[in-house]
JSON list of C-alpha atoms in Angstrom, two decimals:
[
{"chain": "Y", "resi": 531, "resn": "MET", "atom": "CA", "xyz": [-59.21, -64.45, -79.85]},
{"chain": "Y", "resi": 532, "resn": "THR", "atom": "CA", "xyz": [-58.12, -64.29, -83.48]},
{"chain": "Y", "resi": 533, "resn": "ARG", "atom": "CA", "xyz": [-56.16, -67.34, -84.60]},
{"chain": "Y", "resi": 534, "resn": "VAL", "atom": "CA", "xyz": [-53.09, -66.41, -86.62]},
{"chain": "Y", "resi": 535, "resn": "TYR", "atom": "CA", "xyz": [-49.99, -68.15, -87.82]},
{"chain": "Y", "resi": 536, "resn": "LEU", "atom": "CA", "xyz": [-46.52, -66.70, -88.19]},
{"chain": "Y", "resi": 537, "resn": "GLU", "atom": "CA", "xyz": [-44.43, -67.33, -91.29]},
{"chain": "Y", "resi": 538, "resn": "LEU", "atom": "CA", "xyz": [-40.80, -66.89, -90.28]},
{"chain": "Y", "resi": 539, "resn": "GLY", "atom": "CA", "xyz": [-38.50, -65.77, -93.08]},
{"chain": "Y", "resi": 540, "resn": "PRO", "atom": "CA", "xyz": [-34.76, -65.16, -92.68]},
{"chain": "Y", "resi": 541, "resn": "LYS", "atom": "CA", "xyz": [-35.36, -61.44, -92.07]},
{"chain": "Y", "resi": 542, "resn": "LYS", "atom": "CA", "xyz": [-39.10, -60.84, -92.00]},
{"chain": "Y", "resi": 543, "resn": "VAL", "atom": "CA", "xyz": [-42.20, -62.37, -90.43]},
{"chain": "Y", "resi": 544, "resn": "PHE", "atom": "CA", "xyz": [-45.73, -62.58, -91.80]},
{"chain": "Y", "resi": 545, "resn": "ALA", "atom": "CA", "xyz": [-48.65, -62.64, -89.39]},
{"chain": "Y", "resi": 546, "resn": "CYS", "atom": "CA", "xyz": [-51.74, -64.05, -91.13]},
{"chain": "Y", "resi": 547, "resn": "SER", "atom": "CA", "xyz": [-55.25, -64.59, -89.86]},
{"chain": "Y", "resi": 548, "resn": "LEU", "atom": "CA", "xyz": [-56.59, -68.09, -90.35]},
{"chain": "Y", "resi": 549, "resn": "GLU", "atom": "CA", "xyz": [-60.27, -67.10, -90.40]},
{"chain": "Y", "resi": 550, "resn": "TRP", "atom": "CA", "xyz": [-60.10, -63.78, -92.31]},
{"chain": "Y", "resi": 551, "resn": "PRO", "atom": "CA", "xyz": [-58.48, -64.34, -95.72]},
{"chain": "Y", "resi": 552, "resn": "GLY", "atom": "CA", "xyz": [-56.16, -61.58, -96.82]},
{"chain": "Y", "resi": 553, "resn": "TRP", "atom": "CA", "xyz": [-55.69, -60.07, -93.36]},
{"chain": "Y", "resi": 554, "resn": "CYS", "atom": "CA", "xyz": [-51.90, -60.51, -93.33]},
{"chain": "Y", "resi": 555, "resn": "ARG", "atom": "CA", "xyz": [-49.06, -58.12, -92.52]},
{"chain": "Y", "resi": 556, "resn": "VAL", "atom": "CA", "xyz": [-45.29, -58.45, -92.68]},
{"chain": "Y", "resi": 557, "resn": "ALA", "atom": "CA", "xyz": [-42.63, -56.81, -90.52]},
{"chain": "Y", "resi": 558, "resn": "LYS", "atom": "CA", "xyz": [-39.20, -57.43, -89.02]},
{"chain": "Y", "resi": 559, "resn": "GLY", "atom": "CA", "xyz": [-39.91, -59.70, -86.08]},
{"chain": "Y", "resi": 560, "resn": "GLU", "atom": "CA", "xyz": [-42.86, -61.55, -84.57]},
{"chain": "Y", "resi": 561, "resn": "GLU", "atom": "CA", "xyz": [-44.14, -58.83, -82.27]},
{"chain": "Y", "resi": 562, "resn": "ALA", "atom": "CA", "xyz": [-43.84, -56.16, -84.95]},
{"chain": "Y", "resi": 563, "resn": "ALA", "atom": "CA", "xyz": [-45.79, -58.32, -87.41]},
{"chain": "Y", "resi": 564, "resn": "LEU", "atom": "CA", "xyz": [-48.55, -58.99, -84.86]},
{"chain": "Y", "resi": 565, "resn": "ASP", "atom": "CA", "xyz": [-48.73, -55.30, -83.93]},
{"chain": "Y", "resi": 566, "resn": "LEU", "atom": "CA", "xyz": [-49.03, -54.31, -87.59]},
{"chain": "Y", "resi": 567, "resn": "LEU", "atom": "CA", "xyz": [-51.76, -56.90, -88.15]},
{"chain": "Y", "resi": 568, "resn": "VAL", "atom": "CA", "xyz": [-53.79, -55.35, -85.33]},
{"chain": "Y", "resi": 569, "resn": "GLU", "atom": "CA", "xyz": [-53.08, -51.85, -86.65]},
{"chain": "Y", "resi": 570, "resn": "TYR", "atom": "CA", "xyz": [-54.65, -52.79, -89.98]},
{"chain": "Y", "resi": 571, "resn": "ALA", "atom": "CA", "xyz": [-57.81, -54.26, -88.45]},
{"chain": "Y", "resi": 572, "resn": "PRO", "atom": "CA", "xyz": [-59.87, -51.08, -89.11]},
{"chain": "Y", "resi": 573, "resn": "ARG", "atom": "CA", "xyz": [-58.91, -51.20, -92.78]},
{"chain": "Y", "resi": 574, "resn": "TYR", "atom": "CA", "xyz": [-59.83, -54.88, -93.06]},
{"chain": "Y", "resi": 575, "resn": "ARG", "atom": "CA", "xyz": [-63.17, -54.11, -91.43]},
{"chain": "Y", "resi": 576, "resn": "ALA", "atom": "CA", "xyz": [-64.24, -52.30, -94.63]},
{"chain": "Y", "resi": 577, "resn": "ILE", "atom": "CA", "xyz": [-63.82, -55.58, -96.52]},
{"chain": "Y", "resi": 578, "resn": "ALA", "atom": "CA", "xyz": [-65.73, -57.61, -93.92]},
{"chain": "Y", "resi": 579, "resn": "GLU", "atom": "CA", "xyz": [-68.56, -55.07, -93.89]},
{"chain": "Y", "resi": 580, "resn": "ARG", "atom": "CA", "xyz": [-68.79, -55.15, -97.68]},
{"chain": "Y", "resi": 581, "resn": "ALA", "atom": "CA", "xyz": [-69.16, -58.93, -97.36]},
{"chain": "Y", "resi": 582, "resn": "GLY", "atom": "CA", "xyz": [-71.95, -58.43, -94.81]},
{"chain": "Y", "resi": 583, "resn": "LEU", "atom": "CA", "xyz": [-69.93, -59.83, -91.92]},
{"chain": "Y", "resi": 584, "resn": "ALA", "atom": "CA", "xyz": [-69.35, -58.47, -88.44]},
{"chain": "Y", "resi": 585, "resn": "PHE", "atom": "CA", "xyz": [-65.64, -57.97, -87.80]},
{"chain": "Y", "resi": 586, "resn": "GLU", "atom": "CA", "xyz": [-64.70, -57.56, -84.15]},
{"chain": "Y", "resi": 587, "resn": "PRO", "atom": "CA", "xyz": [-61.48, -59.54, -83.78]},
{"chain": "Y", "resi": 588, "resn": "GLY", "atom": "CA", "xyz": [-59.91, -60.13, -80.41]},
{"chain": "Y", "resi": 589, "resn": "GLU", "atom": "CA", "xyz": [-56.23, -60.20, -79.61]},
{"chain": "Y", "resi": 590, "resn": "PRO", "atom": "CA", "xyz": [-54.23, -62.41, -81.99]},
{"chain": "Y", "resi": 591, "resn": "ALA", "atom": "CA", "xyz": [-53.45, -65.89, -80.70]},
{"chain": "Y", "resi": 592, "resn": "VAL", "atom": "CA", "xyz": [-50.55, -67.61, -82.43]},
{"chain": "Y", "resi": 593, "resn": "ALA", "atom": "CA", "xyz": [-51.77, -71.07, -83.48]},
{"chain": "Y", "resi": 594, "resn": "ALA", "atom": "CA", "xyz": [-48.69, -72.07, -85.48]},
{"chain": "Y", "resi": 595, "resn": "ARG", "atom": "CA", "xyz": [-45.26, -71.00, -86.66]},
{"chain": "Y", "resi": 596, "resn": "VAL", "atom": "CA", "xyz": [-44.02, -72.12, -90.06]},
{"chain": "Y", "resi": 597, "resn": "PRO", "atom": "CA", "xyz": [-40.66, -71.57, -91.79]},
{"chain": "Y", "resi": 598, "resn": "GLY", "atom": "CA", "xyz": [-40.67, -69.00, -94.55]},
{"chain": "Y", "resi": 599, "resn": "ASP", "atom": "CA", "xyz": [-38.15, -68.33, -97.31]},
{"chain": "Y", "resi": 600, "resn": "MET", "atom": "CA", "xyz": [-36.81, -65.57, -99.53]},
{"chain": "Y", "resi": 601, "resn": "THR", "atom": "CA", "xyz": [-40.35, -64.94, -100.82]},
{"chain": "Y", "resi": 602, "resn": "THR", "atom": "CA", "xyz": [-41.36, -64.10, -97.27]},
{"chain": "Y", "resi": 603, "resn": "ASP", "atom": "CA", "xyz": [-38.55, -61.56, -97.06]},
{"chain": "Y", "resi": 604, "resn": "PHE", "atom": "CA", "xyz": [-39.54, -60.17, -100.48]},
{"chain": "Y", "resi": 605, "resn": "GLY", "atom": "CA", "xyz": [-42.94, -59.39, -98.99]},
{"chain": "Y", "resi": 606, "resn": "ALA", "atom": "CA", "xyz": [-45.32, -62.18, -100.04]},
{"chain": "Y", "resi": 607, "resn": "PRO", "atom": "CA", "xyz": [-46.63, -65.09, -97.94]},
{"chain": "Y", "resi": 608, "resn": "SER", "atom": "CA", "xyz": [-45.51, -68.40, -99.39]},
{"chain": "Y", "resi": 609, "resn": "ALA", "atom": "CA", "xyz": [-45.70, -71.09, -96.69]},
{"chain": "Y", "resi": 610, "resn": "THR", "atom": "CA", "xyz": [-48.67, -73.42, -96.19]},
{"chain": "Y", "resi": 611, "resn": "PRO", "atom": "CA", "xyz": [-49.29, -74.23, -92.51]},
{"chain": "Y", "resi": 612, "resn": "ASP", "atom": "CA", "xyz": [-50.59, -77.66, -91.57]},
{"chain": "Y", "resi": 613, "resn": "LEU", "atom": "CA", "xyz": [-53.74, -75.89, -90.36]},
{"chain": "Y", "resi": 614, "resn": "ASP", "atom": "CA", "xyz": [-54.62, -75.32, -94.02]},
{"chain": "Y", "resi": 615, "resn": "LEU", "atom": "CA", "xyz": [-55.19, -79.07, -94.25]},
{"chain": "Y", "resi": 616, "resn": "GLU", "atom": "CA", "xyz": [-58.22, -78.83, -91.98]},
{"chain": "Y", "resi": 617, "resn": "PRO", "atom": "CA", "xyz": [-61.47, -79.74, -93.80]},
{"chain": "Y", "resi": 618, "resn": "LEU", "atom": "CA", "xyz": [-63.33, -76.75, -95.20]},
{"chain": "Y", "resi": 619, "resn": "GLY", "atom": "CA", "xyz": [-67.11, -77.00, -94.89]},
{"chain": "Y", "resi": 620, "resn": "ALA", "atom": "CA", "xyz": [-69.61, -75.42, -97.26]},
{"chain": "Y", "resi": 621, "resn": "GLU", "atom": "CA", "xyz": [-70.64, -72.66, -94.84]},
{"chain": "Y", "resi": 622, "resn": "GLU", "atom": "CA", "xyz": [-67.09, -71.55, -94.07]},
{"chain": "Y", "resi": 623, "resn": "ALA", "atom": "CA", "xyz": [-66.08, -71.79, -97.73]},
{"chain": "Y", "resi": 624, "resn": "ALA", "atom": "CA", "xyz": [-69.01, -69.56, -98.70]},
{"chain": "Y", "resi": 625, "resn": "ARG", "atom": "CA", "xyz": [-68.06, -67.07, -95.97]},
{"chain": "Y", "resi": 626, "resn": "GLN", "atom": "CA", "xyz": [-64.45, -66.85, -97.12]},
{"chain": "Y", "resi": 627, "resn": "VAL", "atom": "CA", "xyz": [-65.45, -66.53, -100.77]},
{"chain": "Y", "resi": 628, "resn": "ALA", "atom": "CA", "xyz": [-67.75, -63.64, -99.79]},
{"chain": "Y", "resi": 629, "resn": "LEU", "atom": "CA", "xyz": [-64.70, -61.88, -98.31]},
{"chain": "Y", "resi": 630, "resn": "LEU", "atom": "CA", "xyz": [-62.71, -62.50, -101.49]},
{"chain": "Y", "resi": 631, "resn": "ARG", "atom": "CA", "xyz": [-65.56, -61.08, -103.60]},
{"chain": "Y", "resi": 632, "resn": "ALA", "atom": "CA", "xyz": [-65.69, -58.03, -101.33]},
{"chain": "Y", "resi": 633, "resn": "ALA", "atom": "CA", "xyz": [-61.96, -57.50, -101.83]},
{"chain": "Y", "resi": 634, "resn": "TRP", "atom": "CA", "xyz": [-62.41, -57.72, -105.59]},
{"chain": "Y", "resi": 635, "resn": "GLU", "atom": "CA", "xyz": [-65.22, -55.17, -105.51]},
{"chain": "Y", "resi": 636, "resn": "LEU", "atom": "CA", "xyz": [-63.33, -52.68, -103.36]},
{"chain": "Y", "resi": 637, "resn": "PHE", "atom": "CA", "xyz": [-60.17, -53.08, -105.42]},
{"chain": "Y", "resi": 638, "resn": "ASP", "atom": "CA", "xyz": [-62.05, -52.38, -108.66]},
{"chain": "Y", "resi": 639, "resn": "GLU", "atom": "CA", "xyz": [-63.78, -49.37, -107.12]},
{"chain": "Y", "resi": 640, "resn": "THR", "atom": "CA", "xyz": [-60.50, -48.00, -105.78]},
{"chain": "Y", "resi": 641, "resn": "VAL", "atom": "CA", "xyz": [-58.79, -48.39, -109.16]},
{"chain": "Y", "resi": 642, "resn": "ALA", "atom": "CA", "xyz": [-61.69, -46.61, -110.88]},
{"chain": "Y", "resi": 643, "resn": "ALA", "atom": "CA", "xyz": [-61.65, -43.73, -108.37]},
{"chain": "Y", "resi": 644, "resn": "SER", "atom": "CA", "xyz": [-57.86, -43.21, -108.33]},
{"chain": "Y", "resi": 645, "resn": "PRO", "atom": "CA", "xyz": [-55.64, -41.08, -110.54]},
{"chain": "Y", "resi": 646, "resn": "GLU", "atom": "CA", "xyz": [-53.36, -42.86, -112.96]},
{"chain": "Y", "resi": 647, "resn": "GLU", "atom": "CA", "xyz": [-50.23, -41.36, -111.45]},
{"chain": "Y", "resi": 648, "resn": "LEU", "atom": "CA", "xyz": [-49.48, -42.31, -107.87]},
{"chain": "Y", "resi": 649, "resn": "ARG", "atom": "CA", "xyz": [-46.92, -40.91, -105.47]},
{"chain": "Y", "resi": 650, "resn": "LYS", "atom": "CA", "xyz": [-43.54, -42.54, -105.95]},
{"chain": "Y", "resi": 651, "resn": "GLY", "atom": "CA", "xyz": [-41.65, -44.01, -103.08]},
{"chain": "Y", "resi": 652, "resn": "PRO", "atom": "CA", "xyz": [-40.62, -47.24, -101.40]},
{"chain": "Y", "resi": 653, "resn": "ARG", "atom": "CA", "xyz": [-44.22, -48.53, -101.15]},
{"chain": "Y", "resi": 654, "resn": "GLY", "atom": "CA", "xyz": [-44.96, -49.97, -104.57]},
{"chain": "Y", "resi": 655, "resn": "GLY", "atom": "CA", "xyz": [-41.98, -48.42, -106.31]},
{"chain": "Y", "resi": 656, "resn": "GLY", "atom": "CA", "xyz": [-42.87, -46.79, -109.59]},
{"chain": "Y", "resi": 657, "resn": "ARG", "atom": "CA", "xyz": [-46.06, -48.60, -110.63]},
{"chain": "Y", "resi": 658, "resn": "ASP", "atom": "CA", "xyz": [-49.03, -46.40, -111.37]},
{"chain": "Y", "resi": 659, "resn": "THR", "atom": "CA", "xyz": [-52.68, -47.40, -111.05]},
{"chain": "Y", "resi": 660, "resn": "SER", "atom": "CA", "xyz": [-53.18, -49.19, -114.38]},
{"chain": "Y", "resi": 661, "resn": "LYS", "atom": "CA", "xyz": [-49.93, -51.12, -113.94]},
{"chain": "Y", "resi": 662, "resn": "ILE", "atom": "CA", "xyz": [-50.95, -52.24, -110.46]},
{"chain": "Y", "resi": 663, "resn": "TYR", "atom": "CA", "xyz": [-54.32, -53.34, -111.81]},
{"chain": "Y", "resi": 664, "resn": "ASP", "atom": "CA", "xyz": [-52.70, -55.33, -114.63]},
{"chain": "Y", "resi": 665, "resn": "HIS", "atom": "CA", "xyz": [-50.27, -56.93, -112.19]},
{"chain": "Y", "resi": 666, "resn": "VAL", "atom": "CA", "xyz": [-53.07, -58.01, -109.84]},
{"chain": "Y", "resi": 667, "resn": "VAL", "atom": "CA", "xyz": [-55.35, -59.54, -112.46]},
{"chain": "Y", "resi": 668, "resn": "GLU", "atom": "CA", "xyz": [-52.54, -61.34, -114.27]},
{"chain": "Y", "resi": 669, "resn": "ALA", "atom": "CA", "xyz": [-51.17, -62.74, -111.01]},
{"chain": "Y", "resi": 670, "resn": "GLU", "atom": "CA", "xyz": [-54.69, -63.87, -110.17]},
{"chain": "Y", "resi": 671, "resn": "ARG", "atom": "CA", "xyz": [-54.96, -65.72, -113.47]},
{"chain": "Y", "resi": 672, "resn": "SER", "atom": "CA", "xyz": [-51.69, -67.47, -112.62]},
{"chain": "Y", "resi": 673, "resn": "TYR", "atom": "CA", "xyz": [-52.86, -68.32, -109.10]},
{"chain": "Y", "resi": 674, "resn": "ALA", "atom": "CA", "xyz": [-56.10, -69.78, -110.49]},
{"chain": "Y", "resi": 675, "resn": "ARG", "atom": "CA", "xyz": [-54.14, -72.46, -112.31]},
{"chain": "Y", "resi": 676, "resn": "LYS", "atom": "CA", "xyz": [-53.15, -73.83, -108.90]},
{"chain": "Y", "resi": 677, "resn": "LEU", "atom": "CA", "xyz": [-56.83, -74.68, -108.50]},
{"chain": "Y", "resi": 678, "resn": "GLY", "atom": "CA", "xyz": [-57.26, -76.11, -111.99]},
{"chain": "Y", "resi": 679, "resn": "VAL", "atom": "CA", "xyz": [-58.89, -72.92, -113.37]},
{"chain": "Y", "resi": 680, "resn": "ARG", "atom": "CA", "xyz": [-57.21, -72.11, -116.67]},
{"chain": "Y", "resi": 681, "resn": "HIS", "atom": "CA", "xyz": [-57.98, -69.06, -118.78]},
{"chain": "Y", "resi": 682, "resn": "LYS", "atom": "CA", "xyz": [-56.08, -67.45, -121.64]},
{"chain": "Y", "resi": 683, "resn": "ARG", "atom": "CA", "xyz": [-54.84, -63.86, -121.36]},
{"chain": "Y", "resi": 684, "resn": "TYR", "atom": "CA", "xyz": [-57.85, -61.59, -121.00]},
{"chain": "Y", "resi": 685, "resn": "ALA", "atom": "CA", "xyz": [-59.18, -59.73, -124.03]},
{"chain": "Y", "resi": 686, "resn": "SER", "atom": "CA", "xyz": [-61.88, -57.94, -122.02]},
{"chain": "Y", "resi": 687, "resn": "ARG", "atom": "CA", "xyz": [-63.20, -57.25, -118.53]},
{"chain": "Y", "resi": 688, "resn": "GLU", "atom": "CA", "xyz": [-65.78, -59.95, -119.21]},
{"chain": "Y", "resi": 689, "resn": "ASP", "atom": "CA", "xyz": [-62.99, -62.50, -119.63]},
{"chain": "Y", "resi": 690, "resn": "ARG", "atom": "CA", "xyz": [-61.58, -61.52, -116.24]},
{"chain": "Y", "resi": 691, "resn": "ASP", "atom": "CA", "xyz": [-65.01, -61.73, -114.61]},
{"chain": "Y", "resi": 692, "resn": "ALA", "atom": "CA", "xyz": [-65.57, -65.18, -116.10]},
{"chain": "Y", "resi": 693, "resn": "MET", "atom": "CA", "xyz": [-62.30, -66.39, -114.59]},
{"chain": "Y", "resi": 694, "resn": "ARG", "atom": "CA", "xyz": [-63.20, -64.91, -111.21]},
{"chain": "Y", "resi": 695, "resn": "GLU", "atom": "CA", "xyz": [-66.61, -66.57, -111.25]},
{"chain": "Y", "resi": 696, "resn": "GLU", "atom": "CA", "xyz": [-65.08, -69.95, -112.04]},
{"chain": "Y", "resi": 697, "resn": "LEU", "atom": "CA", "xyz": [-62.43, -69.50, -109.37]},
{"chain": "Y", "resi": 698, "resn": "ALA", "atom": "CA", "xyz": [-65.02, -68.45, -106.78]},
{"chain": "Y", "resi": 699, "resn": "GLY", "atom": "CA", "xyz": [-67.11, -71.49, -107.67]},
{"chain": "Y", "resi": 700, "resn": "VAL", "atom": "CA", "xyz": [-64.17, -73.85, -107.11]},
{"chain": "Y", "resi": 701, "resn": "LEU", "atom": "CA", "xyz": [-63.25, -72.21, -103.81]},
{"chain": "Y", "resi": 702, "resn": "ALA", "atom": "CA", "xyz": [-66.84, -72.32, -102.55]},
{"chain": "Y", "resi": 703, "resn": "ARG", "atom": "CA", "xyz": [-66.93, -76.13, -102.66]},
{"chain": "Y", "resi": 704, "resn": "PRO", "atom": "CA", "xyz": [-66.57, -78.15, -99.46]},
{"chain": "Y", "resi": 705, "resn": "TRP", "atom": "CA", "xyz": [-63.07, -79.64, -99.25]},
{"chain": "Y", "resi": 706, "resn": "GLN", "atom": "CA", "xyz": [-61.21, -82.20, -97.24]},
{"chain": "Y", "resi": 707, "resn": "PRO", "atom": "CA", "xyz": [-57.75, -83.72, -97.65]},
{"chain": "Y", "resi": 708, "resn": "PRO", "atom": "CA", "xyz": [-56.23, -85.16, -99.64]},
{"chain": "Y", "resi": 709, "resn": "GLY", "atom": "CA", "xyz": [-56.86, -82.69, -102.42]},
{"chain": "Y", "resi": 710, "resn": "GLU", "atom": "CA", "xyz": [-55.94, -82.83, -106.07]},
{"chain": "Y", "resi": 711, "resn": "THR", "atom": "CA", "xyz": [-54.93, -79.20, -106.59]},
{"chain": "Y", "resi": 712, "resn": "GLY", "atom": "CA", "xyz": [-51.61, -77.42, -106.18]},
{"chain": "Y", "resi": 713, "resn": "TRP", "atom": "CA", "xyz": [-52.93, -75.20, -103.39]},
{"chain": "Y", "resi": 714, "resn": "THR", "atom": "CA", "xyz": [-55.35, -76.07, -100.62]},
{"chain": "Y", "resi": 715, "resn": "PRO", "atom": "CA", "xyz": [-58.52, -73.93, -100.74]},
{"chain": "Y", "resi": 716, "resn": "ARG", "atom": "CA", "xyz": [-57.70, -72.28, -97.40]},
{"chain": "Y", "resi": 717, "resn": "TYR", "atom": "CA", "xyz": [-54.26, -71.23, -98.62]},
{"chain": "Y", "resi": 718, "resn": "ALA", "atom": "CA", "xyz": [-55.60, -70.17, -102.03]},
{"chain": "Y", "resi": 719, "resn": "LEU", "atom": "CA", "xyz": [-58.30, -67.99, -100.49]},
{"chain": "Y", "resi": 720, "resn": "ARG", "atom": "CA", "xyz": [-55.76, -66.31, -98.22]},
{"chain": "Y", "resi": 721, "resn": "ARG", "atom": "CA", "xyz": [-53.13, -65.83, -100.92]},
{"chain": "Y", "resi": 722, "resn": "VAL", "atom": "CA", "xyz": [-55.49, -64.49, -103.59]},
{"chain": "Y", "resi": 723, "resn": "ALA", "atom": "CA", "xyz": [-57.29, -62.20, -101.14]},
{"chain": "Y", "resi": 724, "resn": "TRP", "atom": "CA", "xyz": [-54.00, -60.96, -99.65]},
{"chain": "Y", "resi": 725, "resn": "HIS", "atom": "CA", "xyz": [-52.66, -59.96, -103.05]},
{"chain": "Y", "resi": 726, "resn": "VAL", "atom": "CA", "xyz": [-55.80, -58.02, -103.97]},
{"chain": "Y", "resi": 727, "resn": "ILE", "atom": "CA", "xyz": [-56.04, -56.34, -100.55]},
{"chain": "Y", "resi": 728, "resn": "ASP", "atom": "CA", "xyz": [-52.34, -55.50, -100.30]},
{"chain": "Y", "resi": 729, "resn": "HIS", "atom": "CA", "xyz": [-52.47, -53.64, -103.61]},
{"chain": "Y", "resi": 730, "resn": "LEU", "atom": "CA", "xyz": [-55.81, -52.05, -102.72]},
{"chain": "Y", "resi": 731, "resn": "TRP", "atom": "CA", "xyz": [-54.17, -50.56, -99.64]},
{"chain": "Y", "resi": 732, "resn": "GLU", "atom": "CA", "xyz": [-51.10, -49.60, -101.66]},
{"chain": "Y", "resi": 733, "resn": "ILE", "atom": "CA", "xyz": [-53.20, -47.53, -104.05]},
{"chain": "Y", "resi": 734, "resn": "GLU", "atom": "CA", "xyz": [-55.03, -45.91, -101.14]},
{"chain": "Y", "resi": 735, "resn": "ASP", "atom": "CA", "xyz": [-51.72, -45.04, -99.48]},
{"chain": "Y", "resi": 736, "resn": "ARG", "atom": "CA", "xyz": [-50.07, -43.67, -102.60]},
{"chain": "Y", "resi": 737, "resn": "ARG", "atom": "CA", "xyz": [-52.89, -41.71, -104.21]},
{"chain": "Y", "resi": 738, "resn": "GLY", "atom": "CA", "xyz": [-53.14, -39.15, -101.41]},
{"chain": "Y", "resi": 739, "resn": "GLY", "atom": "CA", "xyz": [-56.19, -37.08, -100.63]}
]
């Protein structure tokens, strides 16, 4: 079974895997969210394979339900389940960081291989490739501050890579509560990976071909 939790917003529900950071989908209702999560398993497999991990998830098993908010309905996970307070050992931390690194790699490759202009429509609105890229990396810099990783606005790709390396190093450390950061490592890994992966899939969906 694949352990997931459901984040219940006023109108929408997120289904998020607890073991596979970034594998999260949102829909109107619990069953619809779980069905969509399963539907996206083949696309997440590309990330797991890039990380060198076998990905053969079973049926989702709901381990927790947590209240969401307007951010949930907007389309971003925002709730921290109590399960994120479980200790995170070095081996599992390294595994989850490998998945985050794989998401970064695939996102960068997809941006580089995509046209600047993307199909317009409800998915992603009017942002084109470079704007999506800028949005992702700037959001990531903001997220990193929740873990005590602070970098000024990037002047180069090297600046971005330095921030990612520092962030990955922090997230790879063993952790147990109580922590001293704004986000628990489990939540941070899921939230950062989700944002990268969601926009990776957006570009794939909107570029055509």
